[in-house]
Each structure stands twice: as C-alpha cells, then as structure tokens.
C-alpha cells in the first residue's frame, strides 16, 4: 500500500522504517528536513502534509499533542485538504499520538466531514517497542477501516486491539498510563521502604516476581531502579503530559481518581527537580529525597 | 520431621495439610477445638502451644497479629516455655503471620534468649495458594535455619526466598502489599475511567495485558472486576491491616509514601462502606460510588 507518515521523532522514525520493511511505499513530510535524512532514496518526500494526503491510501500521524494533530490533519496544508484536492473519499488517517479522547473525537468528526476516516491508535512500548515492531497498539474507530489498516498496524506492533468506537484507543491509552505510572510509583515506594530497612531491593524484587505482585513494571523498571539506570526509555515529561490528560478527563467526567492524582503529583515534582528528560524510573530518586536520602 | 503448627485458619489449615501430605508428622494445638476436626487421626493433638514446642523440631505459627504471635511464642504456655521445659536448644519457630518488621525482630530476640531461633516467613497467594501449595514465601532470618526449614517451606510454597536477616521477610511482605494494593486501586481507577467513557473494560484489559501495563493483578483481579466477582480471595480488612503496618513503618522511619497512603484511605473507606469481608477487588464499587454510579 501507499502509506503516508508524518511525525518522524524518536517513536515515528523506527515505526516508519518497519512499515517500509514490510513492503509498503512510504510518503513522507516533515517540518524539519533533517528528520528525512534516514529515508533518502527509500521514500517519496513531499513538500506538505496535503501532498502526502493526495498520494497515500493511509496516512499515519504521531506528533506531540492535539494542536499538532489538528494542524497536520485539518490545517490549510493538511492531510484532509490534500485528500479533497485529489478528489479522494477513501483515505484513512491513523493518529498514533497520545491525546485526550474528546480531542480525538472532535478531530475525527471534522475529518469525516472532509471524507477522511480517522482511527485513533496510540501506542505503548516505548522506543524499544517502536524499533522492534513490538508495540501495543490500542485502536478506536470503525471496524472496516480497522481491518483495512490492520496489516500496516501489525508491521509496527505485536498486540493490536480494536478497543471500541472513535476515542476508545485514547481511553485505553489513558488507562495504560494510570497503570504504568502507578506501577512505577508503587515499586519506587516499596524499594524505598526496603532500603530504609537495610533490605536489598533486588531480593525483594526476585521474591515478589514469584507471586501476585509480579508485573512487567516490577520486572523491567524494578530492574533499572536496582541498576540505577535512569536513562529513557520513556521521558518523565511525556508521562506527566499523559497523566494531565487522565486528570482533565477525571475533572470533565466527575471521576474521583485519587491514585492517578497522587502519581501525577510525583511526575509534577520530577519536572521541578530537573528530571524532565530522565525516565519515569528516576522517580525513585525523588522518593529517596522525600525520605532524606541525598 | 516433627512439625508443630499453630493457627489453623483459612490459610493455616490447608498449609498444615500440605505439610502432612509431604510426609511430616504434625503436632497441633488450637484454642478452638473445632479447628482440629479435619486432622482427627492424622496428627498429634496437644493441650498447649508449650507441648507443641516440647515435641516438634520446627513450629509454624500463622495467626492474626503481633500480640497473637507473642502469646503463642512467648506466653507462659507458649512454644518457648515448652522448648525450655523439654531442655531443647535447636527449635526453629517459623512465624508466617503478617506483622510489623520491628515486632518480628523483637519477638525473635526474646525467642533467641530462650534458645529458639525464629524465621519470619509471611506469605502471599491467598487461600488458593495455600490450598495448592503455591504460596510465595518471603523469609527473614539466619541462613542455616533457613536451609533446615526449606523442605517444610517448599511443601507450602512454590517461590521460597531468603530475603535477608530477621525482619526482612516482613519487609518484603510490606512491599508486596504496597504493590498489590496499589495495583488493585490502579486497575479499579482505569476500569472506572473506561466505563465513564462507555468503553468496555474487558477490551482494555485484553489490550493492556499485551504491553508494559501487564500484571498478575490486571490479569486476575481485573478479570474478577469485569465478572463482578467480589468474593474473597483476600478480605479487604486484612489488606487494610497490612497497609496500616506499612504506614506505621513509614511514620517511624520518616518515609513519604503518598501512593501507599492513598491506597490505605481506599481500604479504610471499604471498611466504612461495609465491604470488610469482601475481596480487595470490591474497591471497584467504591470508585463507582465516588463517581456517582449506584
């Protein structure tokens, strides 16, 4: 298929490379030309998102936040404008950014008016998952377009699930960020309690992985806390942003989510402590400071 | 070996049965004679904990809280008194109750003065783990006694780990209760967010089990939340008690554990809401009420 891809960042670049590897033709546009360098000779480079929309069967976007998706999808030089100019009515736009569910629904509605069907398909699994094509992809949108897009999604992810209608992918991602954020904080609290008792957290991790407390976070992030490896991974400012979405939804819908709120405060404090570019696991250091450990 | 067992409750009864099944001779004492009925003809019944201490090589206790352990281990008719009366100096007492680490250390010190070595060996895995002999057992104490006790511990558990010196087993259990408590609360918050969006939590669970949010709690407890099966399992008042220990240790040691504190409040509220005898997963109902769902 002819696949457009916009957003060649840490995640997007390897994801696009996996699509090319699966045998699809790539159509690219990037604001910053240096993002395109790795694709020289392997993709058709376009001068605008609109031209990508004119040439592709499916366009994938993965950008920072909702206004960026809006600009790329619905702006005057955006994907929808290009699809319309080319007289197309079967274009699918898969937005893989993490944005708020209502924002996703609003953009999907406006795209539908332009004849473009949107799937919201945020991902989990970080840079390693993007590189190895093992992402978890949570999809919202109509079933027929999901099925058309499935081969392309499977080129990037190991676990691809249609969660429900438009916005449901973003809801599942919000759930994912509650669980992973609370998981990191809980492991950091447990390890800090062990340390304060003079007990080796490595032994605690090994024992607990044999029981009901076992989790991918205790396994992976726990291991990195023990090794004191705070390199991303997944930068803490991005997790902070995702929990802002969760708490805005909690506010809007009238939900009491005290745990998510407590975790969000820890991510806020990480930003203030100069840990924005470090991985979420650096939260352990914050807990140590909070306990008087320098 | 001659194994004493005191505390034939929901957990203790199947644990003692697994010890007998592994070929050890059981010596039992119980305050309530009805607890002994399943062991009629399969164990030596004694009239006091002291007499169990006189006859066994290893005595196991699993009772509700620290004062109960103290009474059984150090009381006038307790295990240590019996060991002393029999002139024994090689008795091991394995306390598998969940109590505070300093309480475990204090009891171990007083037992050592009476010539009895204590291992603290709290468990995780609930009634099913006790029945199937698949408990996670977290042990604190000296290595030689751990090794002597290992065959007996392995009759009850699948994962048996020496965490560190006396008290370290209780520290690991406290860590376990932070992780499982925060895990249940985080899953309940995520599912409540999904429900408020009209998104099926079952689809969210399936998708998230394929990624970094996967955990035994999302798998097992998530499944029971979806099935609305709130039967214990592990009664919420027991988890509340375990988090009280965590927060008392946080207070004593000067540790800031905001997540554990938030989870403890949810367990407190479960007691007030009449959910004491329900499983921890019933916390989902509390979150729903907190969001105006009846």
Coordinates of C-alpha atoms in Angstrom, one line a residue:
Chain A
X1 CA 0.0 0.0 0.0
X2 CA 0.9 3.7 -0.3
X3 CA 1.5 4.8 3.3
X4 CA 1.9 8.4 4.4
X5 CA 3.8 9.1 7.6
X6 CA 4.1 12.4 9.5
X7 CA 6.0 12.7 12.8
X8 CA 9.4 11.2 12.4
X9 CA 10.5 11.6 16.0
X10 CA 12.0 9.0 18.4
X11 CA 9.0 6.8 18.0
X12 CA 7.9 7.7 14.5
X13 CA 11.2 7.1 12.7
X14 CA 11.6 3.4 13.6
X15 CA 7.8 2.9 13.1
X16 CA 8.1 4.2 9.6
X17 CA 11.1 2.1 8.9
X18 CA 9.2 -1.0 10.0
X19 CA 6.4 -0.1 7.5
X20 CA 8.9 0.2 4.7
X21 CA 10.5 -3.1 5.7
X22 CA 7.0 -4.7 5.5
X23 CA 7.0 -3.7 1.8
X24 CA 4.8 -0.6 1.7
X25 CA 5.7 2.5 -0.2
X26 CA 6.3 5.5 2.1
X27 CA 5.2 9.1 1.5
X28 CA 6.8 11.5 4.0
X29 CA 6.5 15.1 5.0
X30 CA 8.5 16.7 7.8
X31 CA 8.8 20.3 9.1
X32 CA 12.4 19.7 9.9
X33 CA 14.3 18.4 6.8
X34 CA 16.9 16.6 9.0
X35 CA 14.2 14.1 10.1
X36 CA 14.1 12.9 6.5
X37 CA 17.8 12.1 6.1
X38 CA 17.5 8.4 7.1
X39 CA 14.8 7.9 4.4
X40 CA 16.8 9.4 1.5
X41 CA 16.1 7.2 -1.5
X42 CA 13.8 4.9 0.4
X43 CA 10.6 7.1 0.4
X44 CA 8.8 9.8 -1.6
X45 CA 9.4 13.1 0.1
X46 CA 6.6 15.7 -0.2
X47 CA 6.6 19.4 0.4
X48 CA 3.4 19.4 2.6
X49 CA 1.1 17.2 4.6
X50 CA -1.5 17.9 2.0
X51 CA 0.6 16.3 -0.8
X52 CA 1.0 13.2 1.5
X53 CA -2.8 13.1 1.7
X54 CA -3.1 13.3 -2.0
X55 CA -0.8 10.3 -2.7
X56 CA -1.3 7.8 0.2
X57 CA -4.0 5.2 0.9
X58 CA -3.4 5.5 4.6
X59 CA -1.7 8.4 6.5
X60 CA -0.2 7.9 9.9
X61 CA 0.5 10.8 12.3
X62 CA 2.4 10.6 15.5
X63 CA 3.0 14.1 17.0
X64 CA 3.3 15.7 20.4
X65 CA -0.2 16.9 21.3
X66 CA -3.8 17.6 20.0
X67 CA -3.0 21.0 18.4
X68 CA -0.2 19.3 16.3
X69 CA -2.6 16.6 15.1
X70 CA -5.2 19.3 14.2
X71 CA -2.7 21.3 12.2
X72 CA -1.4 18.3 10.3
X73 CA -4.8 16.7 9.7
X74 CA -7.1 19.7 9.3
X75 CA -4.8 22.8 8.6
X76 CA -4.9 24.6 5.2
X77 CA -1.9 22.5 4.1
X78 CA -3.1 19.4 6.0
X79 CA -3.9 15.9 5.0
X80 CA -7.7 16.4 4.6
X81 CA -7.1 19.4 2.3
X82 CA -4.8 17.2 0.1
X83 CA -7.3 14.4 0.0
X84 CA -10.1 16.7 -1.0
X85 CA -7.8 18.4 -3.7
X86 CA -7.1 14.9 -5.1
X87 CA -10.8 14.1 -5.1
X88 CA -10.4 11.1 -2.7
X89 CA -13.0 9.8 -0.4
X90 CA -11.4 6.6 0.9
X91 CA -8.4 8.0 2.8
X92 CA -7.8 6.6 6.3
X93 CA -5.8 8.8 8.8
X94 CA -4.4 6.8 11.8
X95 CA -3.4 9.1 14.5
X96 CA -1.0 7.4 16.8
X97 CA -0.3 10.4 19.1
X98 CA -1.4 10.3 22.7
X99 CA -4.1 13.0 23.0
X100 CA -7.3 13.4 25.1
X101 CA -10.3 11.2 24.0
X102 CA -12.6 14.2 23.3
X103 CA -9.9 15.9 21.2
X104 CA -9.6 12.7 19.1
X105 CA -13.4 12.5 18.7
X106 CA -13.5 16.2 17.6
X107 CA -10.8 15.8 15.0
X108 CA -12.4 12.5 13.7
X109 CA -15.7 14.3 13.2
X110 CA -14.1 17.2 11.3
X111 CA -12.1 14.7 9.2
X112 CA -15.3 12.7 8.4
X113 CA -16.8 16.0 7.0
X114 CA -13.8 16.1 4.7
X115 CA -14.3 12.4 3.7
X116 CA -11.4 11.1 5.7
X117 CA -11.9 8.3 8.2
X118 CA -9.8 8.6 11.4
X119 CA -8.6 5.8 13.6
X120 CA -7.1 6.8 17.0
X121 CA -4.3 4.3 17.7
X122 CA -2.0 5.4 20.4
X123 CA 0.9 3.1 21.4
X124 CA 2.7 1.7 24.4
X125 CA 6.1 0.1 24.5
X126 CA 8.5 3.0 24.1
X127 CA 11.4 3.3 21.8
X128 CA 12.4 -0.4 22.0
X129 CA 8.9 -1.4 21.0
X130 CA 9.0 1.0 18.1
X131 CA 12.4 -0.3 16.9
X132 CA 11.5 -4.0 17.3
X133 CA 7.9 -3.6 15.9
X134 CA 6.5 -4.9 19.2
X135 CA 4.4 -2.0 20.2
X136 CA 1.0 -2.4 21.9
X137 CA -1.5 -0.5 19.7
X138 CA -4.9 0.4 21.1
X139 CA -7.3 1.4 18.4
X140 CA -10.6 3.3 18.3
X141 CA -12.8 3.6 15.2
X142 CA -15.0 1.7 12.8
X143 CA -14.3 -2.0 12.2
X144 CA -14.0 -1.9 8.3
X145 CA -11.3 0.8 8.4
X146 CA -9.6 -1.0 11.3
X147 CA -9.4 -4.2 9.1
X148 CA -8.1 -2.3 6.1
X149 CA -5.4 -0.7 8.3
X150 CA -4.5 -3.9 10.2
X151 CA -1.6 -5.1 8.0
X152 CA 0.1 -1.7 8.4
X153 CA -0.5 -1.6 12.2
X154 CA 0.9 -5.2 12.5
X155 CA 4.1 -4.0 10.8
X156 CA 4.6 -1.8 13.9
X157 CA 3.0 -3.7 16.8
X158 CA 2.8 -7.1 18.3
X159 CA -0.5 -6.6 20.1
X160 CA -3.1 -4.7 18.0
X161 CA -6.6 -4.4 19.5
X162 CA -9.7 -2.6 18.4
X163 CA -11.0 -1.4 21.7
X164 CA -14.2 0.3 20.5
X165 CA -15.5 3.3 18.6
X166 CA -13.6 6.5 17.9
X167 CA -11.7 7.7 21.0
X168 CA -11.6 4.3 22.6
X169 CA -8.0 3.9 21.7
X170 CA -7.1 7.0 23.6
X171 CA -9.2 5.8 26.6
X172 CA -7.3 2.6 26.7
X173 CA -4.0 4.5 26.5
X174 CA -5.1 6.7 29.4
X175 CA -5.8 3.5 31.3
X176 CA -2.4 2.2 30.4
X177 CA -0.8 5.4 31.7
X178 CA -2.6 5.1 35.0
X179 CA -1.4 1.5 35.4
X180 CA 2.2 2.1 34.4
X181 CA 2.5 5.4 36.3
X182 CA 1.0 3.9 39.5
X183 CA 3.2 0.8 38.9
X184 CA 6.4 2.8 38.8
X185 CA 5.4 4.8 41.9
X186 CA 4.4 1.7 43.8
X187 CA 7.7 -0.1 43.0
X188 CA 9.7 3.0 44.0
X189 CA 7.8 3.2 47.3
X190 CA 8.4 -0.5 48.0
X191 CA 12.1 -0.3 47.2
X192 CA 12.5 2.8 49.3
X193 CA 10.8 1.1 52.2
X194 CA 13.2 -1.9 51.7
X195 CA 16.2 0.4 51.6
X196 CA 15.2 2.2 54.8
X197 CA 15.1 -1.2 56.5
X198 CA 18.5 -2.2 55.1
X199 CA 16.9 -4.9 53.0
X200 CA 18.2 -5.4 49.4
X201 CA 15.5 -4.4 46.9
X202 CA 16.9 -6.9 44.4
X203 CA 15.9 -9.8 46.8
X204 CA 12.5 -8.2 47.3
X205 CA 12.0 -8.0 43.5
X206 CA 13.0 -11.6 43.0
X207 CA 10.7 -12.9 45.7
X208 CA 7.8 -10.7 44.6
X209 CA 8.1 -11.7 40.9
X210 CA 7.1 -15.2 42.1
X211 CA 3.7 -14.0 43.4
X212 CA 0.7 -11.8 42.9
X213 CA 2.8 -8.6 42.9
X214 CA 4.5 -9.6 39.7
X215 CA 4.2 -7.2 36.8
X216 CA 6.1 -6.0 33.7
X217 CA 6.9 -2.8 35.6
X218 CA 8.4 -4.6 38.7
X219 CA 10.4 -6.8 36.2
X220 CA 11.7 -4.1 33.8
X221 CA 11.5 -0.8 35.7
X222 CA 12.4 -2.5 39.0
X223 CA 15.5 -3.9 37.4
X224 CA 16.5 -0.5 36.2
X225 CA 15.9 1.1 39.6
X226 CA 18.2 -1.5 41.1
X227 CA 20.8 -0.8 38.4
X228 CA 20.2 2.9 38.9
X229 CA 19.7 3.3 35.2
X230 CA 17.6 6.4 34.8
X231 CA 18.0 6.8 31.0
X232 CA 14.9 6.9 28.9
X233 CA 13.0 4.7 28.0
X234 CA 10.1 7.0 28.3
X235 CA 10.8 10.5 29.3
X236 CA 9.1 11.6 32.5
X237 CA 7.7 14.8 30.9
X238 CA 5.8 12.7 28.5
X239 CA 4.3 10.6 31.3
X240 CA 3.4 13.8 33.1
X241 CA 1.6 15.0 30.0
X242 CA -0.4 11.8 29.7
X243 CA -1.5 12.0 33.3
X244 CA -2.6 15.6 32.7
X245 CA -5.0 14.1 30.1
X246 CA -6.2 11.5 32.6
X247 CA -6.9 14.1 35.3
X248 CA -8.6 16.5 32.8
X249 CA -10.9 13.7 31.9
X250 CA -11.5 12.9 35.5
X251 CA -12.4 16.6 36.1
X252 CA -14.6 16.7 33.0
X253 CA -16.4 13.4 33.8
X254 CA -16.7 13.8 37.5
X255 CA -14.4 10.9 38.4
X256 CA -12.5 10.6 41.7
X257 CA -9.1 9.1 40.8
X258 CA -7.0 9.6 43.9
X259 CA -4.2 7.3 42.9
X260 CA -3.8 8.8 39.5
X261 CA -3.8 12.2 41.2
X262 CA -1.0 11.2 43.6
X263 CA 1.1 9.8 40.8
X264 CA 0.6 12.9 38.7
X265 CA 2.0 15.0 41.7
X266 CA 5.1 12.8 41.7
X267 CA 5.6 13.4 37.9
X268 CA 5.0 17.2 38.5
X269 CA 7.7 17.1 41.2
X270 CA 10.1 15.3 38.8
X271 CA 9.8 18.2 36.4
X272 CA 10.6 20.7 39.2
X273 CA 13.5 18.5 40.3
X274 CA 15.1 18.7 36.9
X275 CA 14.2 15.2 35.9
X276 CA 12.1 16.0 32.8
X277 CA 14.4 14.3 30.3
X278 CA 15.0 11.3 32.6
X279 CA 13.0 8.1 32.5
X280 CA 10.0 7.6 34.8
X281 CA 12.1 5.2 36.9
X282 CA 14.0 8.3 38.2
X283 CA 11.0 8.8 40.4
X284 CA 12.9 6.5 42.8
X285 CA 15.4 9.4 43.4
X286 CA 12.5 11.7 44.3
X287 CA 11.3 9.2 46.8
X288 CA 14.7 9.0 48.3
X289 CA 15.0 12.8 48.6
X290 CA 11.5 12.8 50.2
X291 CA 13.0 10.4 52.8
X292 CA 16.0 12.5 53.5
X293 CA 18.4 10.4 51.4
X294 CA 20.7 12.5 49.3
Chain B
X1 CA 10.4 -34.1 60.6
X2 CA 8.2 -33.4 63.6
X3 CA 6.4 -30.2 62.7
X4 CA 4.3 -28.2 65.1
X5 CA 1.5 -26.0 63.6
X6 CA -0.5 -23.3 65.4
X7 CA -3.1 -21.2 63.6
X8 CA -5.5 -23.5 61.7
X9 CA -7.4 -20.7 60.0
X10 CA -8.3 -20.2 56.3
X11 CA -4.7 -20.1 55.4
X12 CA -3.2 -22.4 58.1
X13 CA -5.5 -25.4 57.7
X14 CA -4.5 -26.2 54.0
X15 CA -0.9 -25.2 54.7
X16 CA -0.8 -27.8 57.5
X17 CA -2.4 -30.4 55.3
X18 CA 0.3 -29.8 52.7
X19 CA 2.9 -30.4 55.3
X20 CA 1.3 -33.7 56.3
X21 CA 1.0 -34.7 52.6
X22 CA 4.8 -34.1 52.2
X23 CA 5.3 -36.9 54.8
X24 CA 6.0 -34.9 58.0
X25 CA 4.4 -35.7 61.4
X26 CA 2.1 -32.9 62.6
X27 CA 1.8 -31.6 66.1
X28 CA -1.2 -29.3 66.6
X29 CA -2.6 -27.1 69.2
X30 CA -5.7 -24.9 68.7
X31 CA -7.7 -22.6 71.1
X32 CA -10.9 -23.6 69.3
X33 CA -11.2 -27.4 69.2
X34 CA -13.4 -27.3 66.0
X35 CA -10.3 -26.2 64.1
X36 CA -8.8 -29.6 64.8
X37 CA -11.6 -31.7 63.4
X38 CA -10.1 -32.1 59.9
X39 CA -6.9 -33.5 61.4
X40 CA -8.6 -36.2 63.6
X41 CA -6.3 -39.3 63.4
X42 CA -3.8 -37.6 61.2
X43 CA -1.9 -35.5 63.8
X44 CA -0.9 -35.5 67.4
X45 CA -3.1 -33.1 69.2
X46 CA -1.6 -31.2 72.2
X47 CA -3.2 -29.4 75.1
X48 CA -1.0 -26.3 74.8
X49 CA 1.4 -24.5 72.5
X50 CA 4.1 -25.3 75.1
X51 CA 3.6 -29.1 74.5
X52 CA 3.9 -28.5 70.7
X53 CA 7.2 -26.8 71.4
X54 CA 8.3 -29.7 73.5
X55 CA 7.7 -32.3 70.7
X56 CA 8.4 -30.6 67.4
X57 CA 11.7 -29.9 65.5
X58 CA 10.1 -26.9 63.8
X59 CA 7.0 -25.0 65.0
X60 CA 5.0 -22.9 62.5
X61 CA 2.7 -20.1 63.6
X62 CA 0.2 -18.2 61.4
X63 CA -2.1 -16.0 63.5
X64 CA -3.8 -12.6 63.1
X65 CA -1.3 -10.0 64.5
X66 CA 1.8 -9.4 66.6
X67 CA 0.1 -9.9 70.1
X68 CA -1.2 -13.3 69.0
X69 CA 2.3 -14.3 67.9
X70 CA 3.7 -13.1 71.2
X71 CA 1.2 -15.0 73.2
X72 CA 1.8 -18.3 71.3
X73 CA 5.6 -18.0 71.1
X74 CA 6.5 -16.3 74.4
X75 CA 3.5 -16.7 76.7
X76 CA 3.6 -18.8 79.9
X77 CA 2.1 -21.8 78.0
X78 CA 3.9 -20.8 74.8
X79 CA 6.3 -22.6 72.4
X80 CA 9.5 -21.2 74.0
X81 CA 8.3 -22.3 77.5
X82 CA 7.8 -25.8 76.2
X83 CA 11.1 -26.0 74.4
X84 CA 12.8 -24.9 77.6
X85 CA 10.9 -27.4 79.7
X86 CA 12.0 -30.2 77.3
X87 CA 15.6 -29.0 77.5
X88 CA 15.8 -28.2 73.8
X89 CA 18.1 -25.7 72.2
X90 CA 17.6 -26.4 68.5
X91 CA 14.0 -25.5 68.0
X92 CA 13.0 -23.3 65.0
X93 CA 9.9 -21.2 65.1
X94 CA 8.7 -20.1 61.7
X95 CA 6.2 -17.2 62.1
X96 CA 4.2 -16.9 58.9
X97 CA 1.8 -14.3 60.2
X98 CA 2.0 -10.8 58.7
X99 CA 3.2 -8.4 61.4
X100 CA 5.3 -5.3 61.5
X101 CA 9.1 -5.8 61.0
X102 CA 10.1 -4.3 64.4
X103 CA 7.6 -6.6 66.1
X104 CA 9.1 -9.6 64.3
X105 CA 12.6 -8.5 65.4
X106 CA 11.5 -8.0 69.0
X107 CA 9.9 -11.5 69.2
X108 CA 13.0 -13.1 67.5
X109 CA 15.3 -11.5 70.1
X110 CA 13.2 -12.8 73.0
X111 CA 12.9 -16.2 71.5
X112 CA 16.7 -16.3 71.0
X113 CA 17.1 -15.7 74.7
X114 CA 15.0 -18.8 75.3
X115 CA 17.2 -20.8 72.8
X116 CA 14.6 -20.8 70.0
X117 CA 15.6 -19.4 66.5
X118 CA 12.8 -17.6 64.7
X119 CA 12.4 -17.2 61.0
X120 CA 9.8 -14.6 59.8
X121 CA 8.2 -16.0 56.7
X122 CA 5.0 -14.2 55.7
X123 CA 3.2 -15.5 52.6
X124 CA 1.4 -14.1 49.6
X125 CA -1.0 -16.0 47.3
X126 CA -4.2 -16.2 49.4
X127 CA -6.4 -19.2 50.1
X128 CA -5.9 -20.8 46.6
X129 CA -2.1 -20.6 47.0
X130 CA -2.4 -22.2 50.5
X131 CA -4.6 -25.0 49.1
X132 CA -2.4 -25.7 46.1
X133 CA 0.9 -25.3 47.8
X134 CA 1.9 -22.4 45.5
X135 CA 2.4 -19.6 48.1
X136 CA 5.1 -17.0 47.7
X137 CA 7.1 -17.2 51.0
X138 CA 9.4 -14.3 52.0
X139 CA 11.8 -15.3 54.7
X140 CA 14.0 -13.3 57.1
X141 CA 16.5 -14.9 59.4
X142 CA 19.8 -16.8 59.5
X143 CA 20.9 -18.9 56.6
X144 CA 21.5 -22.3 58.4
X145 CA 18.0 -22.4 59.9
X146 CA 16.5 -21.3 56.6
X147 CA 18.1 -24.3 55.0
X148 CA 16.9 -26.6 57.7
X149 CA 13.4 -25.3 57.2
X150 CA 13.4 -25.2 53.4
X151 CA 11.9 -28.7 52.8
X152 CA 8.9 -27.7 55.0
X153 CA 8.5 -24.3 53.4
X154 CA 8.6 -25.9 50.0
X155 CA 5.7 -28.2 51.0
X156 CA 3.6 -25.0 51.2
X157 CA 5.1 -22.6 48.6
X158 CA 6.3 -22.5 45.1
X159 CA 8.5 -19.5 45.5
X160 CA 10.6 -19.5 48.7
X161 CA 13.2 -16.8 49.1
X162 CA 15.5 -15.8 51.9
X163 CA 15.3 -12.0 51.7
X164 CA 17.8 -11.1 54.4
X165 CA 18.2 -11.1 58.2
X166 CA 15.4 -11.3 60.8
X167 CA 12.5 -9.0 59.8
X168 CA 13.4 -9.0 56.1
X169 CA 10.6 -11.4 55.3
X170 CA 8.1 -8.9 56.9
X171 CA 9.7 -6.0 55.0
X172 CA 9.2 -7.9 51.7
X173 CA 5.6 -8.7 52.6
X174 CA 5.0 -5.0 53.3
X175 CA 6.5 -4.2 49.8
X176 CA 4.2 -6.9 48.4
X177 CA 1.1 -5.3 50.0
X178 CA 2.1 -1.9 48.6
X179 CA 2.3 -3.3 45.1
X180 CA -0.8 -5.4 45.2
X181 CA -2.9 -2.7 47.0
X182 CA -1.8 0.0 44.5
X183 CA -2.3 -2.5 41.7
X184 CA -5.9 -3.2 42.6
X185 CA -6.6 0.6 43.1
X186 CA -5.0 1.5 39.7
X187 CA -6.9 -1.2 37.8
X188 CA -10.2 0.0 39.5
X189 CA -9.4 3.6 38.5
X190 CA -8.6 2.6 34.9
X191 CA -11.7 0.5 34.6
X192 CA -13.8 3.3 36.1
X193 CA -12.4 5.7 33.6
X194 CA -13.2 3.3 30.7
X195 CA -16.7 2.7 32.0
X196 CA -17.3 6.5 32.2
X197 CA -16.3 6.7 28.5
X198 CA -18.6 3.9 27.5
X199 CA -15.6 1.7 26.7
X200 CA -15.6 -2.0 27.6
X201 CA -13.0 -2.6 30.4
X202 CA -12.7 -6.2 29.1
X203 CA -11.2 -4.9 25.8
X204 CA -9.0 -2.5 27.7
X205 CA -7.7 -5.4 29.9
X206 CA -7.0 -7.6 26.9
X207 CA -5.1 -4.9 25.1
X208 CA -3.1 -3.8 28.1
X209 CA -2.1 -7.3 29.0
X210 CA -0.1 -7.3 25.7
X211 CA 2.1 -4.4 26.9
X212 CA 4.0 -2.8 29.8
X213 CA 0.9 -2.4 31.9
X214 CA 0.5 -6.2 32.2
X215 CA 0.5 -7.6 35.7
X216 CA -0.9 -10.5 37.7
X217 CA -3.3 -8.0 39.3
X218 CA -4.6 -6.8 36.0
X219 CA -4.9 -10.4 34.8
X220 CA -6.6 -11.9 37.9
X221 CA -8.2 -9.1 39.8
X222 CA -9.1 -7.3 36.6
X223 CA -10.9 -10.4 35.4
X224 CA -12.8 -10.6 38.7
X225 CA -13.8 -6.9 38.5
X226 CA -15.2 -7.5 35.0
X227 CA -17.1 -10.6 36.2
X228 CA -18.1 -8.5 39.3
X229 CA -17.0 -11.4 41.5
X230 CA -16.2 -9.7 44.8
X231 CA -15.8 -12.9 46.9
X232 CA -12.6 -13.3 48.8
X233 CA -9.8 -14.2 47.8
X234 CA -8.2 -11.9 50.3
X235 CA -10.5 -10.0 52.6
X236 CA -10.3 -6.2 52.4
X237 CA -9.9 -5.9 56.2
X238 CA -6.7 -7.9 56.1
X239 CA -5.2 -5.8 53.3
X240 CA -6.3 -2.7 55.4
X241 CA -4.4 -4.1 58.3
X242 CA -1.3 -4.8 56.2
X243 CA -1.3 -1.2 54.9
X244 CA -1.6 0.1 58.5
X245 CA 1.7 -1.7 59.1
X246 CA 3.3 -0.1 56.0
X247 CA 2.1 3.4 57.1
X248 CA 3.3 2.9 60.7
X249 CA 6.7 1.9 59.3
X250 CA 6.6 5.0 57.0
X251 CA 5.9 7.1 60.1
X252 CA 8.6 5.5 62.2
X253 CA 11.3 5.7 59.6
X254 CA 10.4 9.1 58.2
X255 CA 9.4 7.9 54.7
X256 CA 7.0 9.7 52.4
X257 CA 4.8 7.1 50.7
X258 CA 2.0 9.0 49.2
X259 CA 0.7 6.2 47.0
X260 CA 0.5 3.7 49.8
X261 CA -1.3 6.4 51.9
X262 CA -3.9 7.0 49.2
X263 CA -4.5 3.2 48.8
X264 CA -4.8 2.9 52.6
X265 CA -7.6 5.5 52.5
X266 CA -9.5 3.5 50.0
X267 CA -9.2 0.4 52.2
X268 CA -10.3 2.5 55.2
X269 CA -13.3 3.6 53.2
X270 CA -14.1 0.0 52.2
X271 CA -14.5 -0.9 55.9
X272 CA -16.8 2.1 56.4
X273 CA -18.8 1.0 53.3
X274 CA -19.5 -2.4 54.8
X275 CA -17.0 -4.2 52.5
X276 CA -14.7 -5.6 55.2
X277 CA -15.5 -9.2 54.4
X278 CA -15.3 -8.7 50.6
X279 CA -12.2 -9.1 48.5
X280 CA -10.0 -6.1 47.7
X281 CA -11.4 -6.1 44.2
X282 CA -14.7 -4.7 45.7
X283 CA -12.8 -1.4 45.7
X284 CA -14.1 -1.0 42.2
X285 CA -17.6 -0.5 43.7
X286 CA -16.2 2.3 45.9
X287 CA -14.7 4.0 42.9
X288 CA -18.0 3.8 41.1
X289 CA -19.8 5.3 44.1
X290 CA -17.2 8.0 44.2
X291 CA -18.1 8.8 40.6
X292 CA -21.9 8.9 41.3
X293 CA -22.6 5.4 39.9
X294 CA -25.0 3.5 42.2

